[in-house]
Short mmCIF file of C-alpha atoms in Angstrom, two decimals:
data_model
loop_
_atom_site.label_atom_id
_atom_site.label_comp_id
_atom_site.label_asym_id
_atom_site.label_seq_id
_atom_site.Cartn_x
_atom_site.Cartn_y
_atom_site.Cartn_z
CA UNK A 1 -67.71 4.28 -18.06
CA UNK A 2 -70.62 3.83 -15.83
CA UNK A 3 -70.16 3.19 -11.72
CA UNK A 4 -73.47 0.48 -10.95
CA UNK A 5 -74.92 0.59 -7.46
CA UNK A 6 -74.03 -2.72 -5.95
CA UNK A 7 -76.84 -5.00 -5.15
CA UNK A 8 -74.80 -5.98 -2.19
CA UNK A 9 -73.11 -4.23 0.46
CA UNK A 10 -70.09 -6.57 -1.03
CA UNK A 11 -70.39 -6.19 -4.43
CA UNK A 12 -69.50 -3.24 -7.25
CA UNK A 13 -69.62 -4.00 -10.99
CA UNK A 14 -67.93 -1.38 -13.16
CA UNK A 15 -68.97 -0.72 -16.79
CA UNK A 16 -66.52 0.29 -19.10
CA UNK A 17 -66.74 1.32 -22.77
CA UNK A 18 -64.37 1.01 -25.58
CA UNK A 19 -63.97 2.33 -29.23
CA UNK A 20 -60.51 1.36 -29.92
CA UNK A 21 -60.44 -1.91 -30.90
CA UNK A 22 -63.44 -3.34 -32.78
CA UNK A 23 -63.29 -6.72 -32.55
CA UNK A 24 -63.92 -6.33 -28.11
CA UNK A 25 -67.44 -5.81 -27.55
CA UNK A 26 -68.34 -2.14 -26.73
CA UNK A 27 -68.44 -2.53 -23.08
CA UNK A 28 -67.09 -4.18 -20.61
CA UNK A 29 -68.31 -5.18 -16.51
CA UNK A 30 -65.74 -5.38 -13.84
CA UNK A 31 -67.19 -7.28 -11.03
CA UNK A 32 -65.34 -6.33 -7.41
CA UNK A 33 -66.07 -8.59 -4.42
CA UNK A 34 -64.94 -7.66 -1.51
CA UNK A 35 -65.78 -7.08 2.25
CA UNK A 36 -66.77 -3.44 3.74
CA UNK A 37 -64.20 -4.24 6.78
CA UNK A 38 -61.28 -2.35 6.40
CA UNK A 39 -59.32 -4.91 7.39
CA UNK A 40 -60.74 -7.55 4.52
CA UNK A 41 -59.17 -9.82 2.58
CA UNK A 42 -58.02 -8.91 -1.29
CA UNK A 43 -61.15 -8.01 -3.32
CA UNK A 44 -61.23 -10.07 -6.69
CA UNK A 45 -61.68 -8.56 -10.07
CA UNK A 46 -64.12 -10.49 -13.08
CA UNK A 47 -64.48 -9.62 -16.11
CA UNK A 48 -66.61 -11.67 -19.09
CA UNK A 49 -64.11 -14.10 -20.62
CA UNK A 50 -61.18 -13.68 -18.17
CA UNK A 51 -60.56 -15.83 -14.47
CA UNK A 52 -61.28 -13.99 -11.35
CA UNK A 53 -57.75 -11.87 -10.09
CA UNK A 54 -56.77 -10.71 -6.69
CA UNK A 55 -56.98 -7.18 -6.06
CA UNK A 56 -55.29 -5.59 -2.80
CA UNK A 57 -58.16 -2.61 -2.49
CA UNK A 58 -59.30 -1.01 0.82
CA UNK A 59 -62.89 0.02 0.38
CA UNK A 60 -62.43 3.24 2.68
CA UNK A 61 -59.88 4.41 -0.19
CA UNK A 62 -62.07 3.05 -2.87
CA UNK A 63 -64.53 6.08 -3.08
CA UNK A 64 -61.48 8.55 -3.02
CA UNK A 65 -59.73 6.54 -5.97
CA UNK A 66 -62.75 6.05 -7.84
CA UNK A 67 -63.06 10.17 -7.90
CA UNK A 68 -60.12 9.95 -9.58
CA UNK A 69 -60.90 7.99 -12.47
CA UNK A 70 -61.76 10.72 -14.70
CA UNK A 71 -58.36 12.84 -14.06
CA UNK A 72 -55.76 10.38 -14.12
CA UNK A 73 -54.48 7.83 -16.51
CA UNK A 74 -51.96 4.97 -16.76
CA UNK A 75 -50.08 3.56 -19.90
CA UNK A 76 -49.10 0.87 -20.77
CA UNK A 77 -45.19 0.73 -19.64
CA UNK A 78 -46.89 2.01 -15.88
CA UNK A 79 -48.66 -0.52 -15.72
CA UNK A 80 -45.66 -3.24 -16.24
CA UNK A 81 -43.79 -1.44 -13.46
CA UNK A 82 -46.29 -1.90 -10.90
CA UNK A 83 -46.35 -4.81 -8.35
CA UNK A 84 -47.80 -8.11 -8.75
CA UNK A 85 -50.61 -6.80 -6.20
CA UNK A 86 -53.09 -4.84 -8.56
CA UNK A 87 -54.78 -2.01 -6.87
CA UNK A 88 -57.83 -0.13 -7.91
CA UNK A 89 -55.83 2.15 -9.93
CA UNK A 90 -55.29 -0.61 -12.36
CA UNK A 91 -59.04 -1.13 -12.60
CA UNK A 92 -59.42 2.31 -13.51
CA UNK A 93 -56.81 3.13 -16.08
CA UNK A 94 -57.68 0.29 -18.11
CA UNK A 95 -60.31 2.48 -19.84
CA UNK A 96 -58.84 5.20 -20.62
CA UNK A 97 -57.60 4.31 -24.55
CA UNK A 98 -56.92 0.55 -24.79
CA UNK A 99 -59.89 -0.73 -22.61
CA UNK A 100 -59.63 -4.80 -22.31
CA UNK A 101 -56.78 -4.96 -25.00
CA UNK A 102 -54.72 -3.64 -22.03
CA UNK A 103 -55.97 -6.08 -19.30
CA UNK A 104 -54.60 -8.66 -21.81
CA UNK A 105 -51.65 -7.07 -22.05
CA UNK A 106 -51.43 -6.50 -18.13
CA UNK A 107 -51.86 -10.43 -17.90
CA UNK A 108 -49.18 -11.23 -20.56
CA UNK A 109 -46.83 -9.49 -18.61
CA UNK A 110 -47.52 -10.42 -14.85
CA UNK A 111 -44.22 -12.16 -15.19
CA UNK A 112 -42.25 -9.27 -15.73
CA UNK A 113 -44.20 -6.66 -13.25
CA UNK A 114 -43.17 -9.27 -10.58
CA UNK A 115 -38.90 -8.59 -11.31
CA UNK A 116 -39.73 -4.94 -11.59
CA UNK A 117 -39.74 -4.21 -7.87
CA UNK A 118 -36.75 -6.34 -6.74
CA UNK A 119 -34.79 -5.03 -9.54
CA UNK A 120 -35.57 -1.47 -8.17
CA UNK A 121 -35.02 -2.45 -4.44
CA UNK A 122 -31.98 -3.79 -5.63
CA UNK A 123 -30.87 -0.32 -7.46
CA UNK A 124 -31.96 1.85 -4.54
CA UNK A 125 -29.69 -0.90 -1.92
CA UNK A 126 -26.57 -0.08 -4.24
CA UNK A 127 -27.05 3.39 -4.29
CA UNK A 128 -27.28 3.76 -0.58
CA UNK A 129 -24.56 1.01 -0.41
CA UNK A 130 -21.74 2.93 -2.80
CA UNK A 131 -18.16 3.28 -1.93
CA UNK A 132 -16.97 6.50 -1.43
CA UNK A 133 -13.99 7.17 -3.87
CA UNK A 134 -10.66 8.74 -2.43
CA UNK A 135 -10.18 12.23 -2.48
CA UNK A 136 -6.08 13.46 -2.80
CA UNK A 137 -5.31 16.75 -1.57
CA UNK A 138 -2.07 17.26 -3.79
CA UNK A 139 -0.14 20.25 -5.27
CA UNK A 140 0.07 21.07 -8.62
CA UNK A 141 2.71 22.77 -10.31
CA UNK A 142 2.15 23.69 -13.82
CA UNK A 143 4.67 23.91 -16.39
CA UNK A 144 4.93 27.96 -16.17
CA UNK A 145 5.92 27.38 -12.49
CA UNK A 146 2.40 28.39 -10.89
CA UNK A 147 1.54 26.76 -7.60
CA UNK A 148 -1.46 25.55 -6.35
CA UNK A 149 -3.40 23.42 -3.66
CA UNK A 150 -6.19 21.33 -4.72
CA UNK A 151 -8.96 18.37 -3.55
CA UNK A 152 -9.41 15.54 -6.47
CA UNK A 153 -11.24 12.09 -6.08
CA UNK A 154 -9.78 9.30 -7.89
CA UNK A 155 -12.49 9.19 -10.87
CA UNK A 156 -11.69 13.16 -11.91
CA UNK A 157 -7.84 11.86 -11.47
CA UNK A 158 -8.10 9.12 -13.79
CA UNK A 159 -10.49 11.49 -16.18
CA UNK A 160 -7.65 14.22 -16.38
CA UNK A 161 -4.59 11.88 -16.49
CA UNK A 162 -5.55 9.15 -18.90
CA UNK A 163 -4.62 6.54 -16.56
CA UNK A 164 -6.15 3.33 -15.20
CA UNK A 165 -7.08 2.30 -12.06
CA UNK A 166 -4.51 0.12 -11.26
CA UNK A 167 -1.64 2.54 -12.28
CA UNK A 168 -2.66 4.62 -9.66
CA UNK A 169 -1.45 1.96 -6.79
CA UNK A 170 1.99 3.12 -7.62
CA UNK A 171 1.42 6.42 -6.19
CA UNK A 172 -1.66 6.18 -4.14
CA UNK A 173 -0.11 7.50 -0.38
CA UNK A 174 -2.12 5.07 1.68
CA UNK A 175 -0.26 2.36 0.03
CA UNK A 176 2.89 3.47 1.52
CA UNK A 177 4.21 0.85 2.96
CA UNK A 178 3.46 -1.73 0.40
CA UNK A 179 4.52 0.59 -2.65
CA UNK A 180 8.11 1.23 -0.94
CA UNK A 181 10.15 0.28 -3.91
CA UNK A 182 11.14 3.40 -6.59
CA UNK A 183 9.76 3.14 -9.53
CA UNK A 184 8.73 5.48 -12.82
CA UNK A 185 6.29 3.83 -14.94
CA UNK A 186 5.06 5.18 -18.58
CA UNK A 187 1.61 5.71 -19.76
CA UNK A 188 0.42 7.04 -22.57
CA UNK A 189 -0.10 11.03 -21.28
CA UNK A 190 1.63 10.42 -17.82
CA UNK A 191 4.61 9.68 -15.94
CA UNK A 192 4.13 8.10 -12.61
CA UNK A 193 7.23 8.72 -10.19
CA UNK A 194 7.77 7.03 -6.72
CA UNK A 195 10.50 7.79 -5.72
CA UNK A 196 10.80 7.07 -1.89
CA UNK A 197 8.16 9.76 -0.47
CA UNK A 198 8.30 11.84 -3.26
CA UNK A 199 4.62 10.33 -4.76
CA UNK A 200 3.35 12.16 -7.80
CA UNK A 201 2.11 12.36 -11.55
CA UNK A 202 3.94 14.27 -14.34
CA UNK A 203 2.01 15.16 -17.65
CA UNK A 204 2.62 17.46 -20.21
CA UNK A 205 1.20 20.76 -18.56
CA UNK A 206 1.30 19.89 -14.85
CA UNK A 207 2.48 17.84 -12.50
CA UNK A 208 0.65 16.71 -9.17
CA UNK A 209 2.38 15.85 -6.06
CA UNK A 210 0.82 13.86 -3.21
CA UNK A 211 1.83 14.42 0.07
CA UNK A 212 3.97 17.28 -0.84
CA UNK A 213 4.64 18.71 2.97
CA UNK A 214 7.06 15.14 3.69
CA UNK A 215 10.61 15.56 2.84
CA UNK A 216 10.83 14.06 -0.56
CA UNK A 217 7.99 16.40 -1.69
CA UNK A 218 9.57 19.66 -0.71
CA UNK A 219 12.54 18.69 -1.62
CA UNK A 220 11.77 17.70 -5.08
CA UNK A 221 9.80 21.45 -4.79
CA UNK A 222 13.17 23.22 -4.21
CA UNK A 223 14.74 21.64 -7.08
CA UNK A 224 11.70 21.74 -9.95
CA UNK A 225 10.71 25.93 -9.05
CA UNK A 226 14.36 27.25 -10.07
CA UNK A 227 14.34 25.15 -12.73
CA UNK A 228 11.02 26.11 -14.04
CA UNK A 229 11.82 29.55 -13.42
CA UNK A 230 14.99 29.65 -15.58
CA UNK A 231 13.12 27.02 -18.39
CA UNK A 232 11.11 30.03 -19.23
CA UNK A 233 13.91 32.40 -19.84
CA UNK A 234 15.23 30.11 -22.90
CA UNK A 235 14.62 26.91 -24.84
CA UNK A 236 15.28 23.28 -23.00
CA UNK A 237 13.87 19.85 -22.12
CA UNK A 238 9.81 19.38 -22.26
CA UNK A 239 7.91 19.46 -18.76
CA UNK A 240 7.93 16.38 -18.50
CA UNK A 241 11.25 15.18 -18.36
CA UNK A 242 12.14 18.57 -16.46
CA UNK A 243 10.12 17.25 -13.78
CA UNK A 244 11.56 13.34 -14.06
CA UNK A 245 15.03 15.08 -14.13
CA UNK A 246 13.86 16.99 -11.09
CA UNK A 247 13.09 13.61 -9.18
CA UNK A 248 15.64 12.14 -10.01
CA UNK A 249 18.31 14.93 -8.80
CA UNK A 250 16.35 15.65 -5.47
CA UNK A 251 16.59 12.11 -4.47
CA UNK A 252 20.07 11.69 -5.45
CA UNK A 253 20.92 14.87 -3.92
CA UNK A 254 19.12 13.47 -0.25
CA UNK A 255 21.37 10.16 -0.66
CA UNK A 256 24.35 12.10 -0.91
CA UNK A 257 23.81 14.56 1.89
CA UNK A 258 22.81 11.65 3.75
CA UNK A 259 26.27 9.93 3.33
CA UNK A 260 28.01 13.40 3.50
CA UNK A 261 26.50 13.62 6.81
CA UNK A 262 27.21 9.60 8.21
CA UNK A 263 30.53 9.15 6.77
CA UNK A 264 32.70 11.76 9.20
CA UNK A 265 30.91 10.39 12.20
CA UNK A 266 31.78 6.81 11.08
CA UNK A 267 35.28 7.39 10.14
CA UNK A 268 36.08 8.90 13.91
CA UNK A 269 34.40 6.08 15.53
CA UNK A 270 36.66 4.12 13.71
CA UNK A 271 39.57 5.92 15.04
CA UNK A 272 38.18 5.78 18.49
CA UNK A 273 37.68 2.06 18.74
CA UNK A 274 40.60 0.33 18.82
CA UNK A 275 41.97 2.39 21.89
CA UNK A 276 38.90 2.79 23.79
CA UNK A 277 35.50 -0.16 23.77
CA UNK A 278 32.35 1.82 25.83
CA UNK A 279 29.14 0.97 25.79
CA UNK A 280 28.40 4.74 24.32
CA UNK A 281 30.59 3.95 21.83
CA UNK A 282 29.94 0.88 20.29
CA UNK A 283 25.81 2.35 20.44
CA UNK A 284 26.95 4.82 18.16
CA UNK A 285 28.63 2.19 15.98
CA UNK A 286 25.23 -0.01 15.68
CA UNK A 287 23.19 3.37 15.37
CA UNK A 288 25.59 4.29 12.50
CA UNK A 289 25.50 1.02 10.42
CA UNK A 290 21.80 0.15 10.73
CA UNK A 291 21.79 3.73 9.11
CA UNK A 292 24.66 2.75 6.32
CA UNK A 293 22.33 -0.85 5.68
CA UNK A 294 19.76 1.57 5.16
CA UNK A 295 21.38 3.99 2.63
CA UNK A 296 22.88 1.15 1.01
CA UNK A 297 19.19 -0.46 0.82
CA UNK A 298 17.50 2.35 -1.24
CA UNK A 299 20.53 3.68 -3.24
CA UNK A 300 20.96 -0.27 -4.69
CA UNK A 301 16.93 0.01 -5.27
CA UNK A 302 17.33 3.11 -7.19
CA UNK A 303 20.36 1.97 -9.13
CA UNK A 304 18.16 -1.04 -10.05
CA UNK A 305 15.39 0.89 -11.16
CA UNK A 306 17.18 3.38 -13.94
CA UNK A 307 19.34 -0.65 -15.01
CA UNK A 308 15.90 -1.79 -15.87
CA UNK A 309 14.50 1.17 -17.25
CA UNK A 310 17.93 1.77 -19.29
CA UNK A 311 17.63 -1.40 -20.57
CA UNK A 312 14.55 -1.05 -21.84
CA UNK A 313 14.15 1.15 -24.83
CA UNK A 314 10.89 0.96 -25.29
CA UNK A 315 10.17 2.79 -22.37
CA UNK A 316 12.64 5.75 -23.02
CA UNK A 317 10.68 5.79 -26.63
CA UNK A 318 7.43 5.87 -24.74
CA UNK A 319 8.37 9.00 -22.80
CA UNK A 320 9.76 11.24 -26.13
CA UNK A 321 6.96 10.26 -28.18
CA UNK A 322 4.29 11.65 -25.34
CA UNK A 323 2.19 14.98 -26.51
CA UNK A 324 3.42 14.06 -30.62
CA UNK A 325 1.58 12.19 -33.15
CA UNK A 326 3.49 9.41 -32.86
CA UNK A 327 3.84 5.58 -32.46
CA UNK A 328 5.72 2.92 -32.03
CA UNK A 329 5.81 0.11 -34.29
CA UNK A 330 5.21 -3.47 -33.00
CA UNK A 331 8.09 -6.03 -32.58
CA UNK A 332 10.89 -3.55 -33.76
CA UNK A 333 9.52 -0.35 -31.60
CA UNK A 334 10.34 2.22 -34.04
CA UNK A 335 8.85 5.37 -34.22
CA UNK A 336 6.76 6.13 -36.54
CA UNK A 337 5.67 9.86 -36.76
CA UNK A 338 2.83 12.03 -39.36
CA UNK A 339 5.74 14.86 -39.36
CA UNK A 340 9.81 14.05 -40.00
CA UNK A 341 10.56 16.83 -37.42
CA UNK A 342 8.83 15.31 -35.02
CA UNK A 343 10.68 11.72 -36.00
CA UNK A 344 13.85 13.80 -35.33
CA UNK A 345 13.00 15.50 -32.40
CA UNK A 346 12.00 12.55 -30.62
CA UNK A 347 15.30 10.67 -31.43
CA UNK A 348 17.28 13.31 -30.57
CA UNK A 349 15.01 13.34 -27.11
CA UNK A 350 15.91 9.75 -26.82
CA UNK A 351 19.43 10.06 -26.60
CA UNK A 352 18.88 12.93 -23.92
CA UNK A 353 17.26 10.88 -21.63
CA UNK A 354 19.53 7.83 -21.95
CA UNK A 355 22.43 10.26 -21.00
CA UNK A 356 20.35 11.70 -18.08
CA UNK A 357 19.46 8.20 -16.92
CA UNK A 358 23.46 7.11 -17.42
CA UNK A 359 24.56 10.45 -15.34
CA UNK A 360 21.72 9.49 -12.44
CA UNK A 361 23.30 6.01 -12.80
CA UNK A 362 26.58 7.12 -12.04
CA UNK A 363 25.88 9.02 -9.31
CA UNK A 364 23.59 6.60 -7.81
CA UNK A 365 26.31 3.83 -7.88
CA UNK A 366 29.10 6.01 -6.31
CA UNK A 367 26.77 6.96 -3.37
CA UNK A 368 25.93 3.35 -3.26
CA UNK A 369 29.34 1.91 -3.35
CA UNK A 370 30.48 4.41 -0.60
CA UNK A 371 28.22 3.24 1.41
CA UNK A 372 29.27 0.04 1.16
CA UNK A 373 32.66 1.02 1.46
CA UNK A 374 31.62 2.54 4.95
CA UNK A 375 29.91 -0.40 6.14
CA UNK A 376 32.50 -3.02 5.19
CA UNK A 377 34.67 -1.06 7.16
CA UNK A 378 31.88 -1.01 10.10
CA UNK A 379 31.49 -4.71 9.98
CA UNK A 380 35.42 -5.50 9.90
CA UNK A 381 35.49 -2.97 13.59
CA UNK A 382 32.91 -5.00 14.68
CA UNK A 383 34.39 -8.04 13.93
CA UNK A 384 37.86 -7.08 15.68
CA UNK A 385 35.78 -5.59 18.74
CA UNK A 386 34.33 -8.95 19.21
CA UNK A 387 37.91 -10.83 18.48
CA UNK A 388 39.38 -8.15 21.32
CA UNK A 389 36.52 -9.15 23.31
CA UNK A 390 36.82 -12.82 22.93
CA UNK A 391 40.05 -12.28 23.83
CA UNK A 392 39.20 -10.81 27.07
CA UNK A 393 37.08 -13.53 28.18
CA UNK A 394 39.69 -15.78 27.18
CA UNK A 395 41.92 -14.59 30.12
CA UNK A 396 39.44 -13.97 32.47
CA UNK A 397 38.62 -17.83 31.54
CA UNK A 398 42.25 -18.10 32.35
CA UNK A 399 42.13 -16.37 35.88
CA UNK A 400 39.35 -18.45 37.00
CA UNK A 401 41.27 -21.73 35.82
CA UNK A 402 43.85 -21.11 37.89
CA UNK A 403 42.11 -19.89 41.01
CA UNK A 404 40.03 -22.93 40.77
CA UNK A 405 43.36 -25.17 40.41
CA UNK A 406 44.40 -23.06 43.78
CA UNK A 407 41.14 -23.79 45.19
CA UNK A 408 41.49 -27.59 44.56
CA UNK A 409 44.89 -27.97 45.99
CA UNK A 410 43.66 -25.80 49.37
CA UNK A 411 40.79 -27.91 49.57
CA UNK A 412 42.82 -31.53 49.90
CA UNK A 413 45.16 -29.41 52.73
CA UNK A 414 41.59 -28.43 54.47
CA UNK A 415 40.46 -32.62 54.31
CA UNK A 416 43.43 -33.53 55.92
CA UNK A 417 43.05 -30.82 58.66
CA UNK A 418 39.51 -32.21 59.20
CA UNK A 419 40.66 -35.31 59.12
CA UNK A 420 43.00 -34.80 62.15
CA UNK A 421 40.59 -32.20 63.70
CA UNK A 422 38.22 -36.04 64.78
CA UNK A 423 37.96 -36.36 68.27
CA UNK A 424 39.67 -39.88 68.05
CA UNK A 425 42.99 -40.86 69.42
CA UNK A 426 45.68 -41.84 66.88
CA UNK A 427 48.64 -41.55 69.29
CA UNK A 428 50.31 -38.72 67.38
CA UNK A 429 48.79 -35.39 69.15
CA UNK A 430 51.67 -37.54 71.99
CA UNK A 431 54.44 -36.72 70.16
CA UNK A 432 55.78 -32.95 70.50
CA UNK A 433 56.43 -32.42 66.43
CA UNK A 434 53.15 -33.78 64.69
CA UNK A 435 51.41 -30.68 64.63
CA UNK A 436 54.56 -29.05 62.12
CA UNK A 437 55.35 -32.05 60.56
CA UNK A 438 51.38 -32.39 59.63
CA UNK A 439 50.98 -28.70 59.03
CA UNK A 440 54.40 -28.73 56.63
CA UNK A 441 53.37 -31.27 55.04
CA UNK A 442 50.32 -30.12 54.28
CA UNK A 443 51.71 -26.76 52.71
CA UNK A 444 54.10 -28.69 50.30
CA UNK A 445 51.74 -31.23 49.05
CA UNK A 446 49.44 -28.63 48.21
CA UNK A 447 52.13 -26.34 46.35
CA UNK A 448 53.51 -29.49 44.81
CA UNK A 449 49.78 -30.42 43.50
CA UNK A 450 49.30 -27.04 41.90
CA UNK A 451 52.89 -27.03 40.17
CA UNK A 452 51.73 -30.64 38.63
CA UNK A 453 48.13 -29.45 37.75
CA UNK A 454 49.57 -25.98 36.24
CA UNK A 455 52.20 -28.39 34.17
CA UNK A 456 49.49 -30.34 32.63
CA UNK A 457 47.58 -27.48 31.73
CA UNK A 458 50.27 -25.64 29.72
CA UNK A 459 51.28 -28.66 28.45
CA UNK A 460 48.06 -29.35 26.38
CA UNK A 461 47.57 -25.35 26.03
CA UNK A 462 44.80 -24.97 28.12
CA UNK A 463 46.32 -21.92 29.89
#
């Protein structure tokens, strides 16, 4: 490659030489024209046989790049990723191995070097665009009863647990309040429990709690540690279902000391009523069945979650065949195992669960129709407080019905006073007994009025 001096102050032709490809002539002239301002316009690039093409060069950096030439090199694929805007660069590396075969190629694919920067821009905008995934600061207990506190986002959660994204909705803690109802779905090498605000993932050599400092989570803690504790000591139930049967019994257990605690309370308000109606009183009463409508609310949703899950065997077949080489079949959801023992172990796993689920059942439906029991019997108070109270008003209605019968009956004795309190002769304030005849008379008719009004009123059982 030989650098000609230009004949112009605007002018540079470029000679470059090629071996690689015979049937190109052995050297080649790039012609730049261009202005010496360094604010100029595009400088445009000829070469024998091919159009002229814009090229975005400043001639101040022209010297420096042209220095270069001899160092640097660009292939083929470089060349495709740069803009549509050629620079002197482009000039250069052209004769470094391919000479013009390349600047045919690079005009081929002007198409394609166009996309290449708005498909990067677009790569670098998502990267500095990403959503930040949700990290869960839970507690794991593992299945020798060691303790610990640890960070996870929701990709290593779904790495370690084998679940999907959407299972984790069920126990994700910021849906709280629109994941309320208990539930404890099956997945291949989990458990997910909700259970009220007891949140977390069983699998076969840990479980993970989220949220574990709210009452459901320590709870369920005091329950699964003394279990774990004597599950080492001697053979029993796999992790898993220790730590479902631990759920379960914790949240049974809170329903129950719940109602332990309400039903004394409501059973002497009940006492207390009928003799004695205070406002005190009848706050505790509507304190004390919002909180039975309550109880009666999640103890019915619990009892309706182990129904459906009873009632659904292949669910219960799900959870003994987890951690075994197992399957179920389609349509008849057998299980189908590589080992017998394992065939028998799981059916015999089966019908220890079903009688777990049947015992939670149980329990669950007692607490639940207690409560009911309790608020029945709050409802049927309430209903005879308002009956006493209607009652009540009924002869305070009464009262006023007959003061405003007296009230009538005074009033006509009070028109004729004013009628005979006018300032215009009649000729009877003459006569020495008017004033007791009118003032007797006056006394009976209105007695003899209210005896006639009072009549009517019993008579068609208004009083």
């Amino acid at each position: 490659m030989a650098l000609t001096p230009p004949p112009s102050p605007n002018l540079l032709q470029v000679s470059v030489k090629s071996s690689s490809s015979p049937c190109l002539s052995p050297s080649v002239h790039y012609l730049l024209f261009g202005s010496p301002c360094a604010n100029a316009s595009p400088f445009l690039l000829q070469k024998s046989g091919l159009p002229l093409l814009p090229v975005a060069v400043k001639p101040s950096s022209l010297e420096r790049r042209i220095k270069c030439f001899t160092t640097r090199s660009y292939t083929k694929e470089d060349r495709l990723n740069e803009p549509e805007t050629f620079s002197a660069e482009d000039v250069a590396g052209g004769g470094d191995e391919d000479g013009g075969s390349e600047d045919l190629d690079l005009q081929q694919n002007r198409g394609s070097a166009v996309a290449s920067p708005r498909i990067a821009s677009s790569s670098s905008d998502s990267l500095s665009l990403g959503i930040r995934e949700p990290v869960y600061e839970v507690l794991e207990v593992k299945s020798n009863g060691v303790v610990s506190t640890r960070k996870i986002n929701r990709r290593q959660l779904l790495k370690s647990s084998g679940l999907r994204p959407r299972d984790i909705r069920s126990v994700d803690p910021s849906l709280f309040l629109t994941n309320s109802a208990p539930s404890i779905l099956v997945r291949e090498h989990a458990i997910l429990l909700n259970l009220g605000s007891l949140r977390a993932i069983a699998m076969r050599e840990c479980v993970l709690i989220f949220e574990y400092n709210r009452k459901g989570g320590q709870a369920f803690m005091d329950t699964l540690l003394p279990r774990l504790n004597n599950m080492n000591g001697g053979p029993c139930m796999p992790f898993e279902l220790e730590v479902v049967e631990a759920a379960l019994l914790s949240r049974t257990q809170r329903l129950e000391q719940r109602l332990m605690d309400l039903e004394p309370r409501v059973q002497a308000l009940l006492e207390e009523l009928p003799k004695k109606l205070t406002v005190d009183i009848l706050e505790q009463l509507r304190i004390s069945k919002q909180t039975l409508v309550e109880l009666c609310s999640r103890a019915g949703a619990l009892r309706q979650m182990l129904l459906d899950l009873l009632e659904d065997p292949h669910e219960i077949r799900r959870i003994c065949i987890m951690g075994r080489n197992c399957t179920l079949k389609r349509g008849t959801d057998d299980v189908e195992c590589s080992l017998p023992l394992e065939k028998l172990i799981a059916e015999e796993e089966e019908e220890e669960i079903e009688m777990l689920l049947e015992n939670y059942l149980q329990r669950c439906e007692s607490c639940h129709g207690q409560a009911e029991r309790l608020l029945d019997s709050a409802k049927e108070m309430e209903d005879s407080i308002s009956v006493n109270l209607s009652s009540r008003r009924l002869e305070v209605s009464k009262v006023e019905l007959l003061l405003q019968v007296g009230t009538f009956c005074v009033a006509v004795g009070a028109l004729v006073a004013g009628i005979f309190g006018m300032n215009l002769k009649s000729y009877l304030e003459y006569h020495m007994f008017a004033f007791w005849v009118t003032t007797a008379g006056i006394i009976v008719g209105g007695v003899v009025a209210f005896f006639l009004i009072y009549s009517y009123l019993r008579a068609r059982r208004i009083l």
